[in-house]
Short mmCIF file of C-alpha atoms in Angstrom, two decimals:
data_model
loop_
_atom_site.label_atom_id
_atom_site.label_comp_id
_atom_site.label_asym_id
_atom_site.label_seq_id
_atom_site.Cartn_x
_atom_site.Cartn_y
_atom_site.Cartn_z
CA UNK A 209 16.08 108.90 -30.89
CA UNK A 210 17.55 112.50 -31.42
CA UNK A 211 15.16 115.63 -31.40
CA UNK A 212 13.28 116.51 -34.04
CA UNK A 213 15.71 119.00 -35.99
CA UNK A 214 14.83 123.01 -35.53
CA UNK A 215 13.38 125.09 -37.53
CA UNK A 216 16.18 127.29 -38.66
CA UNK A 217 18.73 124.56 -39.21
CA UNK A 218 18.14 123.84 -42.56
CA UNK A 219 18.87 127.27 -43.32
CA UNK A 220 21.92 127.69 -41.40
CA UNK A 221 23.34 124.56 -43.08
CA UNK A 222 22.81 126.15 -46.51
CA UNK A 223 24.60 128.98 -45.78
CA UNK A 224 27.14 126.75 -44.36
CA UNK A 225 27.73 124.67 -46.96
CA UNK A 226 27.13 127.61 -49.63
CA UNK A 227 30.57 129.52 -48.04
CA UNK A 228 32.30 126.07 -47.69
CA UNK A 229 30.84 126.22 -51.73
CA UNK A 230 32.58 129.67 -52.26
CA UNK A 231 34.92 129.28 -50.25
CA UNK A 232 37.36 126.36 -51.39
CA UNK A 233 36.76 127.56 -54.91
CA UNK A 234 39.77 129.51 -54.34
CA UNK A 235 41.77 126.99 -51.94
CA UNK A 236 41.38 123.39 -52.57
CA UNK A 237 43.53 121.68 -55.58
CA UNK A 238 40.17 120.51 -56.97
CA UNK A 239 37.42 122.75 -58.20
CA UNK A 240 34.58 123.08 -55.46
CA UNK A 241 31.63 122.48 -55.49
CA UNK A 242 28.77 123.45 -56.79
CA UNK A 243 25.90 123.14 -59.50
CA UNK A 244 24.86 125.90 -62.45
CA UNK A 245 21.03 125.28 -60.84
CA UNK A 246 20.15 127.97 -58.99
CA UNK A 247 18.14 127.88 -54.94
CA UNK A 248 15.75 130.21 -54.29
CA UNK A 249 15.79 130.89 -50.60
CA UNK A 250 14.21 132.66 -47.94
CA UNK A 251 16.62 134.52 -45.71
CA UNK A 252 15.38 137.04 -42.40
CA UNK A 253 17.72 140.03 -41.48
CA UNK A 254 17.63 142.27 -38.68
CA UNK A 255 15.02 144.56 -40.80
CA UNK A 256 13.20 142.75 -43.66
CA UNK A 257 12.72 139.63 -45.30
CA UNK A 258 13.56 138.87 -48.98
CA UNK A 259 13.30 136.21 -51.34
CA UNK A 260 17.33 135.53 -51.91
CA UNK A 261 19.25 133.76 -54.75
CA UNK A 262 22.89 133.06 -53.04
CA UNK A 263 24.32 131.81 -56.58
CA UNK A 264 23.74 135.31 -58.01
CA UNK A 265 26.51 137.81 -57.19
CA UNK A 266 29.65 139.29 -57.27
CA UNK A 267 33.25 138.03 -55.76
CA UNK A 268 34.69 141.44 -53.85
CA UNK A 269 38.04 141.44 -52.65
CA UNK A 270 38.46 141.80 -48.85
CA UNK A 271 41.56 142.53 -47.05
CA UNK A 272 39.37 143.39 -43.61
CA UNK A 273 40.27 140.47 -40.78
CA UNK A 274 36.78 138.99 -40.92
CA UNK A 275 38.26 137.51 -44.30
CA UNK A 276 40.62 135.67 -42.81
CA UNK A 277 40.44 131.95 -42.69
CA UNK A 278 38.95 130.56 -39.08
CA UNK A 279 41.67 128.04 -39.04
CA UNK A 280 45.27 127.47 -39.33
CA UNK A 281 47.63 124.98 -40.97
CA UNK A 282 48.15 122.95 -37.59
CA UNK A 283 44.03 121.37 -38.71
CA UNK A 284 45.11 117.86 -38.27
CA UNK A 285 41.98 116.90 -41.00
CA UNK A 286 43.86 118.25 -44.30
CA UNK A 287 45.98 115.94 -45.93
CA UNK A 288 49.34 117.60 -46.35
CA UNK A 289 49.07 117.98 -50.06
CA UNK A 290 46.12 119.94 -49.69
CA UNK A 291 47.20 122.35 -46.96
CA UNK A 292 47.32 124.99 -48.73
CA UNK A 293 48.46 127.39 -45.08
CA UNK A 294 51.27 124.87 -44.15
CA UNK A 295 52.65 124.59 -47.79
CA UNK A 296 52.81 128.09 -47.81
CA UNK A 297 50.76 128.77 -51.19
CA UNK A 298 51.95 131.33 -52.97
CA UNK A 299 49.73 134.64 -52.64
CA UNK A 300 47.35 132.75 -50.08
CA UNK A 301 46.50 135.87 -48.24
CA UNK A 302 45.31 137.51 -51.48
CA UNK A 303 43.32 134.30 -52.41
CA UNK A 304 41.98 134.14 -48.78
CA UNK A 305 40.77 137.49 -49.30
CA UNK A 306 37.95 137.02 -51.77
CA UNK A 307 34.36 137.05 -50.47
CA UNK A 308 31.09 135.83 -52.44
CA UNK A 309 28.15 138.45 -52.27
CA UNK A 310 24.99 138.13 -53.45
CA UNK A 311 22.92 140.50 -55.17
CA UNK A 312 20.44 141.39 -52.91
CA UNK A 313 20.58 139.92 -49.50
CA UNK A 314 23.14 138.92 -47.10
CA UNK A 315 25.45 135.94 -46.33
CA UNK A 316 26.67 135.86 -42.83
CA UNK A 317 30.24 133.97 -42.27
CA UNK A 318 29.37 130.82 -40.14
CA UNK A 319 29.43 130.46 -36.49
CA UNK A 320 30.64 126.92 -35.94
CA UNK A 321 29.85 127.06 -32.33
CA UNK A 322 26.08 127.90 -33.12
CA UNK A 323 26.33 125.26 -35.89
CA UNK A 324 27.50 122.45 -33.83
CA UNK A 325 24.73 123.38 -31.17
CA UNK A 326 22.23 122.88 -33.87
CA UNK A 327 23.63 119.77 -34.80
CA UNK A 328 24.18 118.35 -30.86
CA UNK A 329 23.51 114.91 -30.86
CA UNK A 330 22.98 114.84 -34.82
CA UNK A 331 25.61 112.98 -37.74
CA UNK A 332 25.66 115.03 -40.81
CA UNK A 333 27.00 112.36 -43.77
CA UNK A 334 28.33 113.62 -47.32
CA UNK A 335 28.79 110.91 -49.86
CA UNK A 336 30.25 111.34 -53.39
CA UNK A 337 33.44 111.97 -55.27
CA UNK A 338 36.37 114.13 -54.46
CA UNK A 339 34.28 117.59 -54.31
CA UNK A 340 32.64 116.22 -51.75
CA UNK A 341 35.72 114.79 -49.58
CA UNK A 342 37.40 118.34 -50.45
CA UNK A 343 34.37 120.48 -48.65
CA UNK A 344 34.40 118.08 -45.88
CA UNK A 345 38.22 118.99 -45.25
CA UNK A 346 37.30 122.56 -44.72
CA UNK A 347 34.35 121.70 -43.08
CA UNK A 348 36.09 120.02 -40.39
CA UNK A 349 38.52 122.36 -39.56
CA UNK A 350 36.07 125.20 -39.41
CA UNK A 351 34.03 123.30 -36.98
CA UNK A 352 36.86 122.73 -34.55
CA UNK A 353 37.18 125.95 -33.97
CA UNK A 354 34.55 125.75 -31.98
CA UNK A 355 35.67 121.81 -30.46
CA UNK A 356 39.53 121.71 -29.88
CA UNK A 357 38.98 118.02 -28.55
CA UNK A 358 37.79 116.73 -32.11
CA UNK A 359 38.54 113.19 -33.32
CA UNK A 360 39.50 112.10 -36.16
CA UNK A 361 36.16 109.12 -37.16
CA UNK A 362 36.36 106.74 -39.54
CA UNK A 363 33.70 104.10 -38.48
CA UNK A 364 30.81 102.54 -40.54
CA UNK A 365 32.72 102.52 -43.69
CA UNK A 366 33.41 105.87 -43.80
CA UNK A 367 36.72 107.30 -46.41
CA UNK A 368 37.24 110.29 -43.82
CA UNK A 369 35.39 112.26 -40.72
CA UNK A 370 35.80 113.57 -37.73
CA UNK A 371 33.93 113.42 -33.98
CA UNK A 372 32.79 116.55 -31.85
CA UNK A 373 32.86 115.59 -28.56
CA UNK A 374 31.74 118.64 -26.89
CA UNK A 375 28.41 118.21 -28.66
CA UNK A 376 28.10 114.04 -29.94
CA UNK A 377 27.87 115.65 -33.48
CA UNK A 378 29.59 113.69 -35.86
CA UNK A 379 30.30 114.57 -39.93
CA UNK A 380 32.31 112.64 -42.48
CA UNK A 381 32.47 110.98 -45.91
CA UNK A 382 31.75 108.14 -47.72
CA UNK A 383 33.42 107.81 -51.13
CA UNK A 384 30.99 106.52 -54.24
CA UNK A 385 32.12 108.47 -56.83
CA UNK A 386 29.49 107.38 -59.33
CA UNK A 387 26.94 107.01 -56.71
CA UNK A 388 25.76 103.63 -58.41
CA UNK A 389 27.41 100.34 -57.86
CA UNK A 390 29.94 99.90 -60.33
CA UNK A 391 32.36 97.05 -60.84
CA UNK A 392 35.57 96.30 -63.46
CA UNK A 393 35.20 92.97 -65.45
CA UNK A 394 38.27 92.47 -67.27
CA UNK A 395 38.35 91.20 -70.96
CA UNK A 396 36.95 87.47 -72.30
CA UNK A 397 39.83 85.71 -74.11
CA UNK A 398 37.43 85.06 -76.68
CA UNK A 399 36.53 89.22 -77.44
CA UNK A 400 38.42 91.03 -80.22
CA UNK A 401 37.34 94.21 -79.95
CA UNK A 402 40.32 96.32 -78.42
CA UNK A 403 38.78 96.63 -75.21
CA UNK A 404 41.04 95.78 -72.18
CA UNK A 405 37.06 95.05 -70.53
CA UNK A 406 34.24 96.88 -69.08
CA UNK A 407 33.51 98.67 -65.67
CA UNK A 408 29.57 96.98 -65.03
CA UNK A 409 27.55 99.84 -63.52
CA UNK A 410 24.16 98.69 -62.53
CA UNK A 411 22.02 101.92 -62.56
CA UNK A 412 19.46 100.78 -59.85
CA UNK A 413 21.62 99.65 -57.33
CA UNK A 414 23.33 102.36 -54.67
CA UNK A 415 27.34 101.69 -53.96
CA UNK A 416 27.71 99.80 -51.36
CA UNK A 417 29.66 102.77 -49.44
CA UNK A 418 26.80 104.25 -48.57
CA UNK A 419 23.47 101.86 -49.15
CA UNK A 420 23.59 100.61 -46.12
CA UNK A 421 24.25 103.68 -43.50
CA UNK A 422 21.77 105.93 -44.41
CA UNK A 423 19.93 105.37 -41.03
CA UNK A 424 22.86 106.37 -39.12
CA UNK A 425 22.91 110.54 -40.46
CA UNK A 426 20.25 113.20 -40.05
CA UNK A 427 21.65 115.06 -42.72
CA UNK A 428 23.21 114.05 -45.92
CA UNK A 429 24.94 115.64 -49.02
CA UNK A 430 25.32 113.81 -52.43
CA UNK A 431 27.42 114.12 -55.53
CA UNK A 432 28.69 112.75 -58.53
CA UNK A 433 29.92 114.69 -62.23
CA UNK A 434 33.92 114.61 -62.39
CA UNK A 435 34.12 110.72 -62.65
CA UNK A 436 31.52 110.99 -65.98
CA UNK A 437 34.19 111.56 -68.72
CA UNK A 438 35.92 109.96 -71.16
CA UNK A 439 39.55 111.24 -69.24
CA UNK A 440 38.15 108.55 -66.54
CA UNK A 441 36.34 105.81 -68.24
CA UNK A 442 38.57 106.24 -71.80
CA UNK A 443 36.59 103.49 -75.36
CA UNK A 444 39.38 100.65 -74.43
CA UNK A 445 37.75 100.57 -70.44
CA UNK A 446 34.15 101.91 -70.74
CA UNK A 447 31.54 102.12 -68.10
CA UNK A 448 28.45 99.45 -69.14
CA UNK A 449 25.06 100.35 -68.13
CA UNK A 450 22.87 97.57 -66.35
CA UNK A 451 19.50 97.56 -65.32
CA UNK A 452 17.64 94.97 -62.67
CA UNK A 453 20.63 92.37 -63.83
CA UNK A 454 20.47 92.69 -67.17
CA UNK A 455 22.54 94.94 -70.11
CA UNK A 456 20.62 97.63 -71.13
CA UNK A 457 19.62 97.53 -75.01
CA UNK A 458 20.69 99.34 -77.10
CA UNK A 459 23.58 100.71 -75.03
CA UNK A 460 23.64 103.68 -73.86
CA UNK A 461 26.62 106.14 -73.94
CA UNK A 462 28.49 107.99 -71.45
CA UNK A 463 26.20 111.12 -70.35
CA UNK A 464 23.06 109.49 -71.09
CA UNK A 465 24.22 106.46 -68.55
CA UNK A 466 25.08 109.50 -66.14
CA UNK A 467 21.62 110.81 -66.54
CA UNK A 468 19.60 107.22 -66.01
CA UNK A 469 21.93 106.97 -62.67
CA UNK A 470 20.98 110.14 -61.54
CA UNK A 471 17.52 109.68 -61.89
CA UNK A 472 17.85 105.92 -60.21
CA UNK A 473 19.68 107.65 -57.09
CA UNK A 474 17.21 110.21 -56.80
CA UNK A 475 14.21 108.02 -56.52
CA UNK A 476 16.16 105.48 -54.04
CA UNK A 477 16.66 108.20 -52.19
CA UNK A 478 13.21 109.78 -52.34
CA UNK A 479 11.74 106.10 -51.40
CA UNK A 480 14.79 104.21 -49.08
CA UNK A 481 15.95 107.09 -47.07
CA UNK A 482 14.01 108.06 -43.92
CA UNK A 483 11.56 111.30 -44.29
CA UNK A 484 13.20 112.72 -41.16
CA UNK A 485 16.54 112.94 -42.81
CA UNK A 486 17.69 116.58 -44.73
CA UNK A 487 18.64 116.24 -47.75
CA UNK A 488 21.38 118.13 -50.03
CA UNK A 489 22.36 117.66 -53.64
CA UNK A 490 25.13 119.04 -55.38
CA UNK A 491 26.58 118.81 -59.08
CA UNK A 492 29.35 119.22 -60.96
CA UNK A 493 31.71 122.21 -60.56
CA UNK A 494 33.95 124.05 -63.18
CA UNK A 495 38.01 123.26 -62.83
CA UNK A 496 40.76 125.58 -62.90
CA UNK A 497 43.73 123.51 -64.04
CA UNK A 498 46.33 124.84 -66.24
CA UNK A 499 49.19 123.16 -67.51
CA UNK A 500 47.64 119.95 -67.53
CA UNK A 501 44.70 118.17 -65.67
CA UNK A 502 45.15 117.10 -62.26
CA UNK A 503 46.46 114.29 -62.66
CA UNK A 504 49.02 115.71 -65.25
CA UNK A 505 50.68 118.25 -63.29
CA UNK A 506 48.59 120.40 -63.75
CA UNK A 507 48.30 123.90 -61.22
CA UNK A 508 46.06 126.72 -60.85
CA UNK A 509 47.72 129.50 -60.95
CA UNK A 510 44.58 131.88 -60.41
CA UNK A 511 44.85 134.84 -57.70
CA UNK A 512 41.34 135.90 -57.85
CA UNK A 513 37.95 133.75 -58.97
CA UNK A 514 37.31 132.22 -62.47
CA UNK A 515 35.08 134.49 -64.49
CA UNK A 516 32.11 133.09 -66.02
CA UNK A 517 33.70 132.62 -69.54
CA UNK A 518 36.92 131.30 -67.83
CA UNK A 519 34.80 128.30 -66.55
CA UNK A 520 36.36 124.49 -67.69
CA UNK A 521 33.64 122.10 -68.10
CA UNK A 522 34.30 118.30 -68.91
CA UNK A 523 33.96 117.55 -72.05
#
């Protein structure tokens, strides 16, 4: 049975994850993460403590070496279409230049090698849509910085990960994209109603991707928002909402299906997943396409962050 985790790990793995957060904003093909909720956290510097909200600051440009990226394009975890080094993105030292600071405290850059001592002998497990599998890339090659012997891991189901052998830490993903099992059911011969059939999502049952290897990670991050929109789950191929085997009456639509599954996966979390484990939830993020969605050929084209009007919410 591993250690009980320390005391100032939870911390460190917010700020981790919040400049992974910040970070890919301005990287990674898809928009990043993160929610419009904001954390209130508590955060101890060399001289005081204050009561810190990361989400609340300003983007400053940085052209000092500390901004640099800790890794290079040889990171054997990115998948060549998102290397953004290797492909030699236009303007990427500008873009890698950019640094997220709050208001009133401050956000040290991450020390991977004091991370992955945290985390010795600990499995950190993110499970979700493409947000998720997009901070994981980063993630990864940050951390081996500080393990050169790291292995790619795909065991236990797992879309994509990697193993630290110089501290038995292991962190990957698990791809559920609506975090609820959901399942396509093509068309009855005898229905006339333009539909080509129905994707079945049963609100109170978890994806199988992840239901059953909870037990296996100390620490796990969820998502889910990109996959709720009509661009995904267009009227001729809709998403059907079930509930303990049965269709739920009268049916409901599109975001309020997205809000019963949210509050399903939240309280099988709360009551299935061991007390022990740390917890992280993250939400939808704003996108940045232009010329098209991504799927459309769509780019960004941005050389510095989205301003808050800029934002691109699904509709």
């Amino acid at each position: 049975m591993p250690p009980k985790l320390p005391p100032a790990l939870p911390f460190l793995i917010l700020l981790s994850f919040l400049f992974f957060y910040l970070y890919s904003t301005s990287l990674l093909p898809h928009s990043s993460p993160s929610s419009s909720t904001t954390t209130t956290t508590t955060t101890t510097t060399k001289t005081r403590t204050t009561s810190c909200n990361f989400f609340k600051g300003n983007w400053i440009l940085d052209r000092t070496k500390s901004a640099k990226p800790l890794y290079d394009e040889s990171c054997p975890f990115h998948r060549n279409a998102w290397n953004c080094l290797r492909n030699h993105r236009e303007n990427i030292g500008l873009i890698n230049s950019w640094r997220w600071v709050p208001k009133d405290c401050e956000l040290p850059k991450i020390d991977p090698e004091r991370f992955l001592e945290l985390m010795r002998n600990r499995n950190i497990g993110l499970v979700g849509d493409s947000l998720n599998e997009n901070f994981l890339v980063s993630f990864l090659c940050i951390l081996r910085v500080a393990d050169g012997s790291a292995k790619k891991w795909k065991r236990k189901g797992a879309w994509r990960g990697a193993y630290f052998p110089k501290f038995n830490v292991t962190v990957s993903y698990h791809r559920a994209v609506l975090l609820a099992k959901y399942e396509w059911q093509p068309k009855q011969p005898t229905m006339n109603d333009g539909q080509k059939g129905i994707y079945r999502v049963d609100v109170d049952i978890p994806a199988e991707d992840w239901a059953t290897i909870t037990d296996y990670y100390d620490v796990l991050i969820f998502n889910t928002g990109h996959w709720w929109g009509y661009d995904k789950f267009p009227k001729e191929t809709p998403l059907v909402f079930y509930r303990a085997g049965q269709p739920i009456l009268p049916p409901l639509g599109l975001f309020d299906g997205f809000k019963v599954v949210l509050e399903s996966m939240v309280s099988y979390i709360e009551r299935e997943i061991p007390r022990k484990t740390l917890k992280f939830w993250r939400l939808q993020s704003p996108r940045h396409f232009y010329g098209g969605d991504w799927n459309q050929n769509g780019s960004c084209l941005l050389n510095e962050p989205l301003k808050e009007h800029e934002q691109q919410w699904s509709e």
